[in-house]
Structure formats: C-alpha cells, structure tokens
C-alpha cells in the first residue's frame, strides 16, 4: 500500500533512574529500541537481543523505531529546459530504516520530508536537460538516474521510479483542443479533395460554376470576361509585334505559318472558360459544322486581311 509519508519513531518516552516494576524488554519484530544512556552513545536493541542493565537507571530515554519497509509516493515539481515550464512528478520508492540510532540522532520524524530535498536536487540535474515536449524521454532519463540510488546511512531505498504527470484538467482541455484541430484538419482536407476532383473533372469551368453558385452570375461573368480580355490583349500584342517585323527578311513559310496560327487564335474560339463572352462565338454542332466548311468570312479583328487557309500554304 502506497503512503505519502510516515514517522519512523513510533514511540518515545523518558526513563526513571530505577525500574523496579517496568524493566525494559526487547522490541517486537519489525521494530528496534534505541536507548539513550546517561553517558555514552546511543544503543540499538533489535528483536531477540538482550538489554544490558535493564533494571537500573542506566538509560534516560527510549525510542521505538519502525524498521519495516514502506512504499512511499513523493510529489516533486521539476524544472524543464525552459524555466517557464515544469514537470510535475510522482516519485515512488520502497524505504526502510537502516540505522535506528541515526534516525533518533537526526530527529527524523517525517521520512518524505527527509528524502524530498536530496531527491529533488538529483532529479533537477536531469530534468533541466529536456524540453517540456520531451516528456517521455525525460521520464526515462529520470528513472534511470535514480535507479542505483540506495539512500544514506539512516534510510535505505529501492525500486525508485519517476512518473511525469499532467494535470487532469489540462489533459481534458488539451485533448479537446487536439480533437477540434484534427476535426478541422480533416474537414479542410475533404474540402480540398473535393475541389481537386472538381478541377480535374471540369477544369476552370468547374471553378467558375462554383463561384457562380456562391457569389452569383455577375461574379462568374466578370471572371470569364476578364480571362477573355487578358487573352485578346496578349494576342493583339503578339500580332502587332509580328506586323512590325514582317518587313524583315525571313523565310516566307515561317512567317505565314506563325501568322495563320495567331490569326486562328484571334478569330477562333476563345480559351477563356466556356469559350468567352463574345456573342458571335460558335457552340455545339454549329462549331463542328464550321470546322468542316472552308470560310472566306472577314476577320473579326479590325485590320486583318481576308485570307483563306489555302492561301497560307501557297
């Protein structure tokens, strides 16, 4: 059974000069009798040993000391690598009185109090090397550091273990916050996966449809118009560069091929979502029919010559 502390001096009393009717008797098993003589050092009598001069006033004081083994628990706060944080710890150990006379001489009436400071000093030498997040590593190192500690001349120790604990309220609060973060993270991942599936399936048009669902038709129209406006601006800038350099000496086939590709981009379907916003664009079966019929229709870009596809190859 675990205890927080105990008093090893079970009984203490003064002795008269003469003991005619109450002679001193040896102690029971699990205890020791410490006698303070009127002159000289303390005398320890264990179970089964005879007491010298038990009938005479040789001794002035007697103490009955508990020598059985006790299982104790000490609560010792320890500092981490950062002094702003600490490790609350529970130190469990088995202890017993090794020298009853030393217990009486030092006046030890609280075993845990006698062990507290030496153990705390020893453990803090180890705990200060670990951060608060390294709780398990610190716990193993602390238990290892006290594994061979056996106490001192008065008290013997064994089976020392160190457990670093966290306040129960803190555990509940941190666990709740952890679950909330995990839940929010999973929801974000689910939304991201849904958006990725939508973009892989429908591309930019799916994204525009999502914006229209959330913000209305006007927002979707502005996005499509903006994309088409940027595309046409880039194409017209490229056309102007080509026109400016058309006077330079170059291979005729190279210039005609580039001109035809750029003209097709300018006069053909827009790369903007849903083909752009131009009312004259072809859609569905009309666009398919237009691809099969040669056309001499004038260009929709002002200033472009009326050129057939066959002429560009000549």
PDB file of C-alpha atoms in Angstrom:
ATOM      1  CA  UNK A   1       0.000   0.000   0.000  1.00  0.00           C
ATOM      2  CA  UNK A   2       1.378   3.390  -1.002  1.00  0.00           C
ATOM      3  CA  UNK A   3       1.745   6.164   1.580  1.00  0.00           C
ATOM      4  CA  UNK A   4       2.767   9.783   1.274  1.00  0.00           C
ATOM      5  CA  UNK A   5       4.953   9.662   4.406  1.00  0.00           C
ATOM      6  CA  UNK A   6       5.297   8.108   7.849  1.00  0.00           C
ATOM      7  CA  UNK A   7       7.019   8.749  11.153  1.00  0.00           C
ATOM      8  CA  UNK A   8       9.689   6.080  11.804  1.00  0.00           C
ATOM      9  CA  UNK A   9       9.770   6.875  15.548  1.00  0.00           C
ATOM     10  CA  UNK A  10       6.675   5.018  16.683  1.00  0.00           C
ATOM     11  CA  UNK A  11       7.067   5.831  20.379  1.00  0.00           C
ATOM     12  CA  UNK A  12       9.330   7.908  22.575  1.00  0.00           C
ATOM     13  CA  UNK A  13       9.476   8.138  26.382  1.00  0.00           C
ATOM     14  CA  UNK A  14      11.730   9.144  29.258  1.00  0.00           C
ATOM     15  CA  UNK A  15      13.054   6.588  31.746  1.00  0.00           C
ATOM     16  CA  UNK A  16      13.354   6.985  35.558  1.00  0.00           C
ATOM     17  CA  UNK A  17      16.507   6.177  37.476  1.00  0.00           C
ATOM     18  CA  UNK A  18      15.142   2.833  38.769  1.00  0.00           C
ATOM     19  CA  UNK A  19      12.755   0.436  37.017  1.00  0.00           C
ATOM     20  CA  UNK A  20      11.608  -1.964  39.759  1.00  0.00           C
ATOM     21  CA  UNK A  21       8.327  -2.982  38.112  1.00  0.00           C
ATOM     22  CA  UNK A  22       8.764  -1.975  34.464  1.00  0.00           C
ATOM     23  CA  UNK A  23      12.017  -3.418  33.158  1.00  0.00           C
ATOM     24  CA  UNK A  24      12.924  -2.707  29.530  1.00  0.00           C
ATOM     25  CA  UNK A  25      12.078  -5.506  27.149  1.00  0.00           C
ATOM     26  CA  UNK A  26      13.413  -6.263  23.657  1.00  0.00           C
ATOM     27  CA  UNK A  27      11.268  -4.857  20.811  1.00  0.00           C
ATOM     28  CA  UNK A  28       8.834  -6.843  18.702  1.00  0.00           C
ATOM     29  CA  UNK A  29       9.741  -7.967  15.159  1.00  0.00           C
ATOM     30  CA  UNK A  30       9.774  -5.073  12.688  1.00  0.00           C
ATOM     31  CA  UNK A  31      10.974  -2.548  15.241  1.00  0.00           C
ATOM     32  CA  UNK A  32      14.090  -1.536  17.140  1.00  0.00           C
ATOM     33  CA  UNK A  33      14.590   0.006  20.552  1.00  0.00           C
ATOM     34  CA  UNK A  34      17.014   2.938  20.731  1.00  0.00           C
ATOM     35  CA  UNK A  35      18.230   3.746  24.218  1.00  0.00           C
ATOM     36  CA  UNK A  36      19.938   6.968  25.211  1.00  0.00           C
ATOM     37  CA  UNK A  37      22.297   6.237  28.153  1.00  0.00           C
ATOM     38  CA  UNK A  38      23.118   8.859  30.686  1.00  0.00           C
ATOM     39  CA  UNK A  39      26.674   8.686  29.431  1.00  0.00           C
ATOM     40  CA  UNK A  40      27.912   7.483  26.059  1.00  0.00           C
ATOM     41  CA  UNK A  41      26.467   6.812  22.610  1.00  0.00           C
ATOM     42  CA  UNK A  42      23.002   5.632  21.638  1.00  0.00           C
ATOM     43  CA  UNK A  43      22.383   1.909  21.931  1.00  0.00           C
ATOM     44  CA  UNK A  44      20.238  -0.009  19.437  1.00  0.00           C
ATOM     45  CA  UNK A  45      18.409  -3.153  20.571  1.00  0.00           C
ATOM     46  CA  UNK A  46      16.764  -5.311  17.928  1.00  0.00           C
ATOM     47  CA  UNK A  47      14.246  -8.130  18.279  1.00  0.00           C
ATOM     48  CA  UNK A  48      15.645 -11.024  20.283  1.00  0.00           C
ATOM     49  CA  UNK A  49      18.648  -9.140  21.673  1.00  0.00           C
ATOM     50  CA  UNK A  50      19.177  -8.694  25.418  1.00  0.00           C
ATOM     51  CA  UNK A  51      19.154  -5.271  27.027  1.00  0.00           C
ATOM     52  CA  UNK A  52      22.143  -4.610  29.324  1.00  0.00           C
ATOM     53  CA  UNK A  53      21.255  -3.261  32.773  1.00  0.00           C
ATOM     54  CA  UNK A  54      17.540  -3.277  32.081  1.00  0.00           C
ATOM     55  CA  UNK A  55      16.642  -2.908  35.807  1.00  0.00           C
ATOM     56  CA  UNK A  56      18.842   0.031  36.637  1.00  0.00           C
ATOM     57  CA  UNK A  57      18.759   3.693  35.709  1.00  0.00           C
ATOM     58  CA  UNK A  58      21.444   3.411  33.063  1.00  0.00           C
ATOM     59  CA  UNK A  59      19.248   4.916  30.369  1.00  0.00           C
ATOM     60  CA  UNK A  60      17.453   8.236  30.420  1.00  0.00           C
ATOM     61  CA  UNK A  61      15.383   7.978  27.212  1.00  0.00           C
ATOM     62  CA  UNK A  62      13.976   5.269  24.911  1.00  0.00           C
ATOM     63  CA  UNK A  63      12.581   5.348  21.368  1.00  0.00           C
ATOM     64  CA  UNK A  64      10.760   2.608  19.492  1.00  0.00           C
ATOM     65  CA  UNK A  65      11.676   2.823  15.795  1.00  0.00           C
ATOM     66  CA  UNK A  66       9.711   1.221  12.946  1.00  0.00           C
ATOM     67  CA  UNK A  67      12.102  -0.806  10.765  1.00  0.00           C
ATOM     68  CA  UNK A  68       9.543  -2.321   8.367  1.00  0.00           C
ATOM     69  CA  UNK A  69       9.554  -1.422   4.668  1.00  0.00           C
ATOM     70  CA  UNK A  70       7.111   1.210   3.407  1.00  0.00           C
ATOM     71  CA  UNK A  71       6.035   2.165  -0.130  1.00  0.00           C
ATOM     72  CA  UNK A  72       6.032   5.965  -0.416  1.00  0.00           C
ATOM     73  CA  UNK A  73       4.902   8.472  -3.057  1.00  0.00           C
ATOM     74  CA  UNK A  74       6.566  11.893  -3.244  1.00  0.00           C
ATOM     75  CA  UNK A  75       5.204  14.772  -5.314  1.00  0.00           C
ATOM     76  CA  UNK A  76       8.212  16.722  -6.604  1.00  0.00           C
ATOM     77  CA  UNK A  77       7.958  19.589  -9.147  1.00  0.00           C
ATOM     78  CA  UNK A  78      10.859  19.649 -11.604  1.00  0.00           C
ATOM     79  CA  UNK A  79      12.023  22.377 -13.984  1.00  0.00           C
ATOM     80  CA  UNK A  80      12.351  21.716 -17.710  1.00  0.00           C
ATOM     81  CA  UNK A  81      14.894  23.186 -20.121  1.00  0.00           C
ATOM     82  CA  UNK A  82      12.781  26.346 -20.202  1.00  0.00           C
ATOM     83  CA  UNK A  83      12.364  27.635 -16.621  1.00  0.00           C
ATOM     84  CA  UNK A  84       8.892  28.897 -17.551  1.00  0.00           C
ATOM     85  CA  UNK A  85       7.672  25.296 -17.785  1.00  0.00           C
ATOM     86  CA  UNK A  86       7.914  22.435 -15.324  1.00  0.00           C
ATOM     87  CA  UNK A  87       7.396  18.701 -14.987  1.00  0.00           C
ATOM     88  CA  UNK A  88       5.068  17.696 -12.127  1.00  0.00           C
ATOM     89  CA  UNK A  89       6.391  14.333 -10.988  1.00  0.00           C
ATOM     90  CA  UNK A  90       5.455  11.424  -8.756  1.00  0.00           C
ATOM     91  CA  UNK A  91       8.411   9.578  -7.247  1.00  0.00           C
ATOM     92  CA  UNK A  92       7.560   6.099  -5.954  1.00  0.00           C
ATOM     93  CA  UNK A  93      10.007   4.154  -3.805  1.00  0.00           C
ATOM     94  CA  UNK A  94      10.387   1.483  -1.154  1.00  0.00           C
ATOM     95  CA  UNK A  95      12.157   2.625   2.014  1.00  0.00           C
ATOM     96  CA  UNK A  96      13.090   1.216   5.407  1.00  0.00           C
ATOM     97  CA  UNK A  97      15.120   2.367   8.382  1.00  0.00           C
ATOM     98  CA  UNK A  98      18.668   1.009   8.165  1.00  0.00           C
ATOM     99  CA  UNK A  99      20.119   2.631  11.276  1.00  0.00           C
ATOM    100  CA  UNK A 100      17.569   3.323  14.043  1.00  0.00           C
ATOM    101  CA  UNK A 101      20.126   5.196  16.136  1.00  0.00           C
ATOM    102  CA  UNK A 102      20.819   7.574  13.234  1.00  0.00           C
ATOM    103  CA  UNK A 103      17.088   8.228  12.881  1.00  0.00           C
ATOM    104  CA  UNK A 104      16.858   9.191  16.561  1.00  0.00           C
ATOM    105  CA  UNK A 105      20.059  11.222  16.493  1.00  0.00           C
ATOM    106  CA  UNK A 106      18.907  13.240  13.470  1.00  0.00           C
ATOM    107  CA  UNK A 107      15.367  13.542  14.781  1.00  0.00           C
ATOM    108  CA  UNK A 108      13.734  12.292  11.584  1.00  0.00           C
ATOM    109  CA  UNK A 109      10.005  12.290  12.214  1.00  0.00           C
ATOM    110  CA  UNK A 110       8.904  12.594   8.554  1.00  0.00           C
ATOM    111  CA  UNK A 111      10.599  10.303   6.051  1.00  0.00           C
ATOM    112  CA  UNK A 112       9.247  12.048   2.922  1.00  0.00           C
ATOM    113  CA  UNK A 113      10.444  15.426   4.183  1.00  0.00           C
ATOM    114  CA  UNK A 114      13.902  13.959   4.812  1.00  0.00           C
ATOM    115  CA  UNK A 115      14.070  12.500   1.295  1.00  0.00           C
ATOM    116  CA  UNK A 116      12.472  15.417  -0.569  1.00  0.00           C
ATOM    117  CA  UNK A 117      15.390  17.828  -0.983  1.00  0.00           C
ATOM    118  CA  UNK A 118      18.074  15.244  -1.903  1.00  0.00           C
ATOM    119  CA  UNK A 119      15.803  13.622  -4.476  1.00  0.00           C
ATOM    120  CA  UNK A 120      14.661  16.945  -5.911  1.00  0.00           C
ATOM    121  CA  UNK A 121      18.249  18.150  -6.302  1.00  0.00           C
ATOM    122  CA  UNK A 122      19.233  14.907  -8.016  1.00  0.00           C
ATOM    123  CA  UNK A 123      16.252  14.861 -10.390  1.00  0.00           C
ATOM    124  CA  UNK A 124      16.517  18.512 -11.383  1.00  0.00           C
ATOM    125  CA  UNK A 125      20.047  17.880 -12.621  1.00  0.00           C
ATOM    126  CA  UNK A 126      18.443  15.617 -15.233  1.00  0.00           C
ATOM    127  CA  UNK A 127      15.099  17.305 -15.957  1.00  0.00           C
ATOM    128  CA  UNK A 128      16.693  20.628 -16.900  1.00  0.00           C
ATOM    129  CA  UNK A 129      18.204  18.960 -19.991  1.00  0.00           C
ATOM    130  CA  UNK A 130      14.781  18.223 -21.559  1.00  0.00           C
ATOM    131  CA  UNK A 131      12.151  20.418 -23.139  1.00  0.00           C
ATOM    132  CA  UNK A 132       8.552  20.275 -21.940  1.00  0.00           C
ATOM    133  CA  UNK A 133       7.591  18.475 -25.170  1.00  0.00           C
ATOM    134  CA  UNK A 134      10.066  15.644 -24.487  1.00  0.00           C
ATOM    135  CA  UNK A 135       8.090  14.273 -21.553  1.00  0.00           C
ATOM    136  CA  UNK A 136       8.609  10.571 -22.286  1.00  0.00           C
ATOM    137  CA  UNK A 137      12.345  10.937 -22.885  1.00  0.00           C
ATOM    138  CA  UNK A 138      12.694  12.949 -19.684  1.00  0.00           C
ATOM    139  CA  UNK A 139      10.736  10.357 -17.709  1.00  0.00           C
ATOM    140  CA  UNK A 140      13.001   7.524 -18.874  1.00  0.00           C
ATOM    141  CA  UNK A 141      16.139   9.536 -18.109  1.00  0.00           C
ATOM    142  CA  UNK A 142      14.905  10.469 -14.628  1.00  0.00           C
ATOM    143  CA  UNK A 143      14.041   6.883 -13.722  1.00  0.00           C
ATOM    144  CA  UNK A 144      17.441   5.752 -14.960  1.00  0.00           C
ATOM    145  CA  UNK A 145      19.244   8.430 -12.920  1.00  0.00           C
ATOM    146  CA  UNK A 146      17.766   7.212  -9.598  1.00  0.00           C
ATOM    147  CA  UNK A 147      17.865   3.506 -10.373  1.00  0.00           C
ATOM    148  CA  UNK A 148      21.097   2.968  -8.420  1.00  0.00           C
ATOM    149  CA  UNK A 149      20.359   5.442  -5.622  1.00  0.00           C
ATOM    150  CA  UNK A 150      20.082   3.481  -2.356  1.00  0.00           C
ATOM    151  CA  UNK A 151      19.655   6.257   0.203  1.00  0.00           C
ATOM    152  CA  UNK A 152      22.056   7.039   3.053  1.00  0.00           C
ATOM    153  CA  UNK A 153      23.192   5.612   6.387  1.00  0.00           C
ATOM    154  CA  UNK A 154      19.811   6.176   8.045  1.00  0.00           C
ATOM    155  CA  UNK A 155      17.339   5.116   5.331  1.00  0.00           C
ATOM    156  CA  UNK A 156      17.665   2.504   2.598  1.00  0.00           C
ATOM    157  CA  UNK A 157      15.795   2.939  -0.705  1.00  0.00           C
ATOM    158  CA  UNK A 158      14.969   0.605  -3.591  1.00  0.00           C
ATOM    159  CA  UNK A 159      12.608   0.297  -6.591  1.00  0.00           C
ATOM    160  CA  UNK A 160      12.604   4.036  -7.270  1.00  0.00           C
ATOM    161  CA  UNK A 161      10.528   5.119 -10.263  1.00  0.00           C
ATOM    162  CA  UNK A 162       9.719   8.594 -11.577  1.00  0.00           C
ATOM    163  CA  UNK A 163       6.442   9.366 -13.337  1.00  0.00           C
ATOM    164  CA  UNK A 164       5.918  12.733 -15.016  1.00  0.00           C
ATOM    165  CA  UNK A 165       2.249  13.608 -14.828  1.00  0.00           C
ATOM    166  CA  UNK A 166      -0.039  16.179 -16.403  1.00  0.00           C
ATOM    167  CA  UNK A 167      -2.931  17.800 -14.597  1.00  0.00           C
ATOM    168  CA  UNK A 168      -6.217  16.019 -15.359  1.00  0.00           C
ATOM    169  CA  UNK A 169      -7.959  19.272 -16.303  1.00  0.00           C
ATOM    170  CA  UNK A 170      -5.100  20.093 -18.653  1.00  0.00           C
ATOM    171  CA  UNK A 171      -5.333  16.633 -20.201  1.00  0.00           C
ATOM    172  CA  UNK A 172      -9.046  17.069 -20.863  1.00  0.00           C
ATOM    173  CA  UNK A 173      -8.610  20.578 -22.246  1.00  0.00           C
ATOM    174  CA  UNK A 174      -5.654  19.695 -24.456  1.00  0.00           C
ATOM    175  CA  UNK A 175      -7.399  16.525 -25.642  1.00  0.00           C
ATOM    176  CA  UNK A 176     -10.458  18.549 -26.579  1.00  0.00           C
ATOM    177  CA  UNK A 177      -8.340  21.079 -28.468  1.00  0.00           C
ATOM    178  CA  UNK A 178      -6.479  18.260 -30.223  1.00  0.00           C
ATOM    179  CA  UNK A 179      -9.724  16.655 -31.373  1.00  0.00           C
ATOM    180  CA  UNK A 180     -11.017  20.012 -32.602  1.00  0.00           C
ATOM    181  CA  UNK A 181      -7.841  20.580 -34.612  1.00  0.00           C
ATOM    182  CA  UNK A 182      -7.993  17.045 -36.016  1.00  0.00           C
ATOM    183  CA  UNK A 183     -11.639  17.501 -36.988  1.00  0.00           C
ATOM    184  CA  UNK A 184     -10.968  20.870 -38.626  1.00  0.00           C
ATOM    185  CA  UNK A 185      -7.952  19.467 -40.456  1.00  0.00           C
ATOM    186  CA  UNK A 186      -9.988  16.569 -41.824  1.00  0.00           C
ATOM    187  CA  UNK A 187     -12.739  18.930 -42.969  1.00  0.00           C
ATOM    188  CA  UNK A 188     -10.167  21.104 -44.752  1.00  0.00           C
ATOM    189  CA  UNK A 189      -8.685  18.012 -46.434  1.00  0.00           C
ATOM    190  CA  UNK A 190     -12.158  16.873 -47.509  1.00  0.00           C
ATOM    191  CA  UNK A 191     -12.908  20.290 -48.996  1.00  0.00           C
ATOM    192  CA  UNK A 192      -9.537  20.363 -50.755  1.00  0.00           C
ATOM    193  CA  UNK A 193     -10.030  16.874 -52.205  1.00  0.00           C
ATOM    194  CA  UNK A 194     -13.489  17.850 -53.432  1.00  0.00           C
ATOM    195  CA  UNK A 195     -12.103  20.962 -55.125  1.00  0.00           C
ATOM    196  CA  UNK A 196      -9.280  18.971 -56.711  1.00  0.00           C
ATOM    197  CA  UNK A 197     -11.744  16.411 -58.077  1.00  0.00           C
ATOM    198  CA  UNK A 198     -13.890  19.219 -59.460  1.00  0.00           C
ATOM    199  CA  UNK A 199     -10.915  20.930 -61.120  1.00  0.00           C
ATOM    200  CA  UNK A 200      -9.592  17.662 -62.579  1.00  0.00           C
ATOM    201  CA  UNK A 201     -13.029  16.850 -63.956  1.00  0.00           C
ATOM    202  CA  UNK A 202     -14.276  20.256 -65.154  1.00  0.00           C
ATOM    203  CA  UNK A 203     -11.152  22.410 -65.078  1.00  0.00           C
ATOM    204  CA  UNK A 204     -11.506  26.168 -64.845  1.00  0.00           C
ATOM    205  CA  UNK A 205     -15.146  25.988 -65.917  1.00  0.00           C
ATOM    206  CA  UNK A 206     -15.979  23.931 -62.844  1.00  0.00           C
ATOM    207  CA  UNK A 207     -14.306  26.586 -60.712  1.00  0.00           C
ATOM    208  CA  UNK A 208     -16.361  29.312 -62.405  1.00  0.00           C
ATOM    209  CA  UNK A 209     -19.523  27.280 -61.768  1.00  0.00           C
ATOM    210  CA  UNK A 210     -18.588  27.044 -58.088  1.00  0.00           C
ATOM    211  CA  UNK A 211     -18.041  30.817 -57.928  1.00  0.00           C
ATOM    212  CA  UNK A 212     -21.398  31.393 -59.611  1.00  0.00           C
ATOM    213  CA  UNK A 213     -23.076  29.129 -57.026  1.00  0.00           C
ATOM    214  CA  UNK A 214     -21.523  31.078 -54.158  1.00  0.00           C
ATOM    215  CA  UNK A 215     -21.391  34.667 -55.458  1.00  0.00           C
ATOM    216  CA  UNK A 216     -23.939  34.826 -58.274  1.00  0.00           C
ATOM    217  CA  UNK A 217     -23.932  35.187 -62.085  1.00  0.00           C
ATOM    218  CA  UNK A 218     -22.281  38.598 -62.095  1.00  0.00           C
ATOM    219  CA  UNK A 219     -19.113  37.302 -60.415  1.00  0.00           C
ATOM    220  CA  UNK A 220     -18.857  34.416 -62.897  1.00  0.00           C
ATOM    221  CA  UNK A 221     -19.417  36.787 -65.838  1.00  0.00           C
ATOM    222  CA  UNK A 222     -16.669  39.131 -64.645  1.00  0.00           C
ATOM    223  CA  UNK A 223     -14.204  36.237 -64.351  1.00  0.00           C
ATOM    224  CA  UNK A 224     -14.969  34.949 -67.861  1.00  0.00           C
ATOM    225  CA  UNK A 225     -14.832  38.443 -69.348  1.00  0.00           C
ATOM    226  CA  UNK A 226     -11.568  39.202 -67.576  1.00  0.00           C
ATOM    227  CA  UNK A 227      -9.953  35.985 -68.817  1.00  0.00           C
ATOM    228  CA  UNK A 228     -11.035  36.694 -72.388  1.00  0.00           C
ATOM    229  CA  UNK A 229      -9.903  40.313 -72.186  1.00  0.00           C
ATOM    230  CA  UNK A 230      -6.444  39.299 -70.997  1.00  0.00           C
ATOM    231  CA  UNK A 231      -6.196  36.635 -73.683  1.00  0.00           C
ATOM    232  CA  UNK A 232      -7.159  39.029 -76.504  1.00  0.00           C
ATOM    233  CA  UNK A 233      -4.761  41.659 -75.181  1.00  0.00           C
ATOM    234  CA  UNK A 234      -1.877  39.202 -75.316  1.00  0.00           C
ATOM    235  CA  UNK A 235      -2.843  38.001 -78.802  1.00  0.00           C
ATOM    236  CA  UNK A 236      -3.152  41.539 -80.201  1.00  0.00           C
ATOM    237  CA  UNK A 237       0.212  42.480 -78.713  1.00  0.00           C
ATOM    238  CA  UNK A 238       1.737  39.439 -80.386  1.00  0.00           C
ATOM    239  CA  UNK A 239       0.057  40.363 -83.716  1.00  0.00           C
ATOM    240  CA  UNK A 240       1.396  43.904 -83.574  1.00  0.00           C
ATOM    241  CA  UNK A 241       4.918  42.552 -82.986  1.00  0.00           C
ATOM    242  CA  UNK A 242       4.514  40.274 -85.993  1.00  0.00           C
ATOM    243  CA  UNK A 243       3.272  43.089 -88.217  1.00  0.00           C
ATOM    244  CA  UNK A 244       6.169  45.303 -87.166  1.00  0.00           C
ATOM    245  CA  UNK A 245       8.684  42.592 -88.061  1.00  0.00           C
ATOM    246  CA  UNK A 246       7.012  41.481 -91.307  1.00  0.00           C
ATOM    247  CA  UNK A 247       9.322  43.711 -93.355  1.00  0.00           C
ATOM    248  CA  UNK A 248      12.421  41.896 -92.156  1.00  0.00           C
ATOM    249  CA  UNK A 249      13.918  39.285 -94.429  1.00  0.00           C
ATOM    250  CA  UNK A 250      12.842  35.846 -93.315  1.00  0.00           C
ATOM    251  CA  UNK A 251      11.598  32.552 -94.716  1.00  0.00           C
ATOM    252  CA  UNK A 252       8.103  33.098 -96.148  1.00  0.00           C
ATOM    253  CA  UNK A 253       6.763  29.785 -94.862  1.00  0.00           C
ATOM    254  CA  UNK A 254       7.850  30.603 -91.297  1.00  0.00           C
ATOM    255  CA  UNK A 255       6.068  33.939 -91.271  1.00  0.00           C
ATOM    256  CA  UNK A 256       2.906  32.569 -92.899  1.00  0.00           C
ATOM    257  CA  UNK A 257       2.680  29.647 -90.509  1.00  0.00           C
ATOM    258  CA  UNK A 258       3.021  31.934 -87.463  1.00  0.00           C
ATOM    259  CA  UNK A 259       0.526  34.405 -88.939  1.00  0.00           C
ATOM    260  CA  UNK A 260      -2.026  31.669 -89.583  1.00  0.00           C
ATOM    261  CA  UNK A 261      -1.664  30.241 -86.068  1.00  0.00           C
ATOM    262  CA  UNK A 262      -2.086  33.670 -84.485  1.00  0.00           C
ATOM    263  CA  UNK A 263      -4.995  34.556 -86.769  1.00  0.00           C
ATOM    264  CA  UNK A 264      -6.744  31.327 -85.849  1.00  0.00           C
ATOM    265  CA  UNK A 265      -6.389  32.207 -82.183  1.00  0.00           C
ATOM    266  CA  UNK A 266      -7.755  35.709 -82.753  1.00  0.00           C
ATOM    267  CA  UNK A 267     -10.683  34.692 -84.933  1.00  0.00           C
ATOM    268  CA  UNK A 268     -11.400  31.308 -83.429  1.00  0.00           C
ATOM    269  CA  UNK A 269     -12.869  30.106 -80.152  1.00  0.00           C
ATOM    270  CA  UNK A 270     -11.532  31.810 -77.025  1.00  0.00           C
ATOM    271  CA  UNK A 271      -9.508  29.837 -74.496  1.00  0.00           C
ATOM    272  CA  UNK A 272     -11.412  31.582 -71.696  1.00  0.00           C
ATOM    273  CA  UNK A 273     -13.855  29.424 -69.669  1.00  0.00           C
ATOM    274  CA  UNK A 274     -16.975  28.477 -71.664  1.00  0.00           C
ATOM    275  CA  UNK A 275     -15.379  29.977 -74.793  1.00  0.00           C
ATOM    276  CA  UNK A 276     -15.513  33.563 -73.573  1.00  0.00           C
ATOM    277  CA  UNK A 277     -18.410  36.013 -73.707  1.00  0.00           C
ATOM    278  CA  UNK A 278     -18.474  37.024 -77.394  1.00  0.00           C
ATOM    279  CA  UNK A 279     -21.975  36.609 -78.746  1.00  0.00           C
ATOM    280  CA  UNK A 280     -20.684  35.618 -82.179  1.00  0.00           C
ATOM    281  CA  UNK A 281     -18.776  32.568 -80.981  1.00  0.00           C
ATOM    282  CA  UNK A 282     -19.888  29.187 -82.298  1.00  0.00           C
ATOM    283  CA  UNK A 283     -21.016  26.467 -79.939  1.00  0.00           C
ATOM    284  CA  UNK A 284     -22.085  22.840 -80.131  1.00  0.00           C
ATOM    285  CA  UNK A 285     -22.960  21.494 -83.562  1.00  0.00           C
ATOM    286  CA  UNK A 286     -22.526  24.885 -85.217  1.00  0.00           C
ATOM    287  CA  UNK A 287     -18.871  24.927 -84.233  1.00  0.00           C
ATOM    288  CA  UNK A 288     -18.401  21.394 -85.580  1.00  0.00           C
ATOM    289  CA  UNK A 289     -20.045  22.351 -88.921  1.00  0.00           C
ATOM    290  CA  UNK A 290     -17.869  25.437 -89.195  1.00  0.00           C
ATOM    291  CA  UNK A 291     -14.727  23.348 -88.943  1.00  0.00           C
ATOM    292  CA  UNK A 292     -15.775  21.279 -91.997  1.00  0.00           C
ATOM    293  CA  UNK A 293     -16.719  24.220 -94.305  1.00  0.00           C
ATOM    294  CA  UNK A 294     -13.947  26.492 -95.734  1.00  0.00           C
ATOM    295  CA  UNK A 295     -14.750  30.092 -94.937  1.00  0.00           C
ATOM    296  CA  UNK A 296     -13.802  33.436 -96.502  1.00  0.00           C
ATOM    297  CA  UNK A 297     -15.576  35.448 -93.835  1.00  0.00           C
ATOM    298  CA  UNK A 298     -13.811  38.691 -92.925  1.00  0.00           C
ATOM    299  CA  UNK A 299     -11.748  38.635 -89.774  1.00  0.00           C
ATOM    300  CA  UNK A 300     -13.345  39.793 -86.540  1.00  0.00           C
ATOM    301  CA  UNK A 301     -10.138  41.678 -85.739  1.00  0.00           C
ATOM    302  CA  UNK A 302     -10.051  45.033 -87.480  1.00  0.00           C
ATOM    303  CA  UNK A 303      -7.166  45.373 -89.935  1.00  0.00           C
ATOM    304  CA  UNK A 304      -6.607  41.659 -90.661  1.00  0.00           C
ATOM    305  CA  UNK A 305      -6.649  40.749 -94.362  1.00  0.00           C
ATOM    306  CA  UNK A 306      -9.259  38.332 -95.708  1.00  0.00           C
ATOM    307  CA  UNK A 307      -7.086  35.272 -96.097  1.00  0.00           C
ATOM    308  CA  UNK A 308      -8.112  31.691 -96.860  1.00  0.00           C
ATOM    309  CA  UNK A 309      -6.460  28.744 -95.222  1.00  0.00           C
ATOM    310  CA  UNK A 310      -5.394  27.515 -98.722  1.00  0.00           C
ATOM    311  CA  UNK A 311      -3.640  30.822 -99.457  1.00  0.00           C
ATOM    312  CA  UNK A 312      -1.426  30.496 -96.382  1.00  0.00           C
ATOM    313  CA  UNK A 313       0.071  27.289 -97.741  1.00  0.00           C
ATOM    314  CA  UNK A 314       0.939  28.726-101.149  1.00  0.00           C
TER     315      UNK A 314
END
